[in-house]
PDB file of C-alpha atoms in Angstrom:
ATOM      1  CA  GLN A   1      91.402 114.518  91.649  1.00  0.00           C
ATOM      2  CA  ASP A   2      92.109 111.266  93.428  1.00  0.00           C
ATOM      3  CA  THR A   3      92.690 110.685  97.112  1.00  0.00           C
ATOM      4  CA  VAL A   4      95.865 108.825  98.038  1.00  0.00           C
ATOM      5  CA  LEU A   5      97.204 107.442 101.266  1.00  0.00           C
ATOM      6  CA  ASN A   6     100.025 109.155 103.170  1.00  0.00           C
ATOM      7  CA  VAL A   7     102.028 105.946 103.606  1.00  0.00           C
ATOM      8  CA  GLU A   8     104.729 107.492 105.802  1.00  0.00           C
ATOM      9  CA  PHE A   9     102.122 108.757 108.244  1.00  0.00           C
ATOM     10  CA  LEU A  10     100.296 105.412 108.305  1.00  0.00           C
ATOM     11  CA  GLU A  11     103.497 103.430 108.906  1.00  0.00           C
ATOM     12  CA  SER A  12     104.403 105.759 111.780  1.00  0.00           C
ATOM     13  CA  TYR A  13     100.856 105.547 113.191  1.00  0.00           C
ATOM     14  CA  LEU A  14     100.882 101.742 113.100  1.00  0.00           C
ATOM     15  CA  LYS A  15     104.241 101.642 114.881  1.00  0.00           C
ATOM     16  CA  VAL A  16     103.108 104.047 117.626  1.00  0.00           C
ATOM     17  CA  LYS A  17      99.840 102.148 118.134  1.00  0.00           C
ATOM     18  CA  GLY A  18     101.514  98.736 117.973  1.00  0.00           C
ATOM     19  CA  LEU A  19      99.234  97.599 115.135  1.00  0.00           C
ATOM     20  CA  THR A  20      99.936  95.415 112.136  1.00  0.00           C
ATOM     21  CA  PRO A  21      98.560  96.439 108.750  1.00  0.00           C
ATOM     22  CA  THR A  22      96.142  93.484 108.978  1.00  0.00           C
ATOM     23  CA  GLU A  23      94.827  94.686 112.341  1.00  0.00           C
ATOM     24  CA  PHE A  24      94.430  98.215 110.978  1.00  0.00           C
ATOM     25  CA  ALA A  25      92.556  96.938 107.921  1.00  0.00           C
ATOM     26  CA  THR A  26      90.141  95.104 110.233  1.00  0.00           C
ATOM     27  CA  ILE A  27      89.628  98.224 112.358  1.00  0.00           C
ATOM     28  CA  ILE A  28      88.733 100.370 109.342  1.00  0.00           C
ATOM     29  CA  GLY A  29      86.638  97.654 107.676  1.00  0.00           C
ATOM     30  CA  VAL A  30      88.622  96.983 104.498  1.00  0.00           C
ATOM     31  CA  SER A  31      90.431  93.895 103.259  1.00  0.00           C
ATOM     32  CA  ASN A  32      94.108  93.454 103.955  1.00  0.00           C
ATOM     33  CA  SER A  33      94.736  93.328 100.208  1.00  0.00           C
ATOM     34  CA  MET A  34      92.997  96.701  99.718  1.00  0.00           C
ATOM     35  CA  LEU A  35      95.192  98.276 102.386  1.00  0.00           C
ATOM     36  CA  ASN A  36      98.284  96.624 100.930  1.00  0.00           C
ATOM     37  CA  ARG A  37      97.562  97.945  97.416  1.00  0.00           C
ATOM     38  CA  ALA A  38      97.002 101.465  98.788  1.00  0.00           C
ATOM     39  CA  MET A  39     100.222 101.321 100.813  1.00  0.00           C
ATOM     40  CA  ASN A  40     102.189 100.118  97.767  1.00  0.00           C
ATOM     41  CA  GLY A  41     100.801 102.866  95.535  1.00  0.00           C
ATOM     42  CA  LYS A  42      98.929 100.421  93.302  1.00  0.00           C
ATOM     43  CA  ARG A  43      95.556 102.047  93.945  1.00  0.00           C
ATOM     44  CA  GLY A  44      94.018 105.101  95.468  1.00  0.00           C
ATOM     45  CA  VAL A  45      91.645 104.958  98.385  1.00  0.00           C
ATOM     46  CA  GLY A  46      87.889 104.991  97.984  1.00  0.00           C
ATOM     47  CA  GLY A  47      84.987 106.126 100.072  1.00  0.00           C
ATOM     48  CA  LYS A  48      84.840 102.959 102.188  1.00  0.00           C
ATOM     49  CA  PHE A  49      88.528 103.260 103.101  1.00  0.00           C
ATOM     50  CA  ILE A  50      88.271 106.966 103.932  1.00  0.00           C
ATOM     51  CA  ALA A  51      85.045 106.527 105.911  1.00  0.00           C
ATOM     52  CA  GLY A  52      86.568 103.625 107.827  1.00  0.00           C
ATOM     53  CA  VAL A  53      89.552 105.707 108.894  1.00  0.00           C
ATOM     54  CA  MET A  54      87.540 108.803 109.746  1.00  0.00           C
ATOM     55  CA  THR A  55      84.898 106.825 111.685  1.00  0.00           C
ATOM     56  CA  ASN A  56      87.171 104.466 113.606  1.00  0.00           C
ATOM     57  CA  CYS A  57      90.350 106.463 114.172  1.00  0.00           C
ATOM     58  CA  ASN A  58      89.357 109.618 116.014  1.00  0.00           C
ATOM     59  CA  ASP A  59      92.995 110.580 116.540  1.00  0.00           C
ATOM     60  CA  ILE A  60      93.686 110.912 112.787  1.00  0.00           C
ATOM     61  CA  SER A  61      92.718 113.923 110.681  1.00  0.00           C
ATOM     62  CA  PHE A  62      91.942 113.643 106.977  1.00  0.00           C
ATOM     63  CA  SER A  63      94.913 115.817 106.060  1.00  0.00           C
ATOM     64  CA  GLN A  64      97.320 113.626 108.056  1.00  0.00           C
ATOM     65  CA  MET A  65      96.255 110.391 106.371  1.00  0.00           C
ATOM     66  CA  PHE A  66      95.270 111.471 102.850  1.00  0.00           C
ATOM     67  CA  SER A  67      96.161 113.872 100.076  1.00  0.00           C
ATOM     68  CA  CYS A  68      94.452 114.714  96.819  1.00  0.00           C
ATOM     69  CA  VAL A  69      96.411 114.342  93.587  1.00  0.00           C
ATOM     70  CA  SER A  70      95.671 114.798  89.922  1.00  0.00           C
ATOM     71  CA  GLU A  71      97.402 111.657  88.658  1.00  0.00           C
ATOM     72  CA  LEU A  72      96.299 108.087  89.175  1.00  0.00           C
ATOM     73  CA  PRO A  73      98.342 105.489  91.098  1.00  0.00           C
ATOM     74  CA  LYS A  74     100.691 103.202  89.149  1.00  0.00           C
ATOM     75  CA  GLY A  75      98.920 100.760  86.856  1.00  0.00           C
ATOM     76  CA  ASN A  76      95.656 102.699  86.563  1.00  0.00           C
ATOM     77  CA  LYS A  77      94.549 104.550  83.453  1.00  0.00           C
ATOM     78  CA  LYS A  78      91.998 107.279  82.994  1.00  0.00           C
ATOM     79  CA  SER A  79      89.026 106.073  81.004  1.00  0.00           C
ATOM     80  CA  LYS A  80      88.432 107.712  77.658  1.00  0.00           C
ATOM     81  CA  SER A  81      85.299 109.817  77.522  1.00  0.00           C
ATOM     82  CA  ALA A  82      82.941 108.895  74.722  1.00  0.00           C
TER      83      ALA A  82
END
């Protein structure tokens, strides 16, 4: 399973907190481009992203911000096992 971002929740959170996506990326310790790709569904989120949110945003629960899915984000392919 892969962990994906709940974009609707994040957009609402940013609005309530008065933060830009760039400011949020800085707070959680990821690049703006990484956040942008996750928000646009072009990639899932990794350990650094998840840890950054859970460490720096005490008012967000894992289940609010993330969900686990079986399929990969657009543009990604499962690697073939040898």
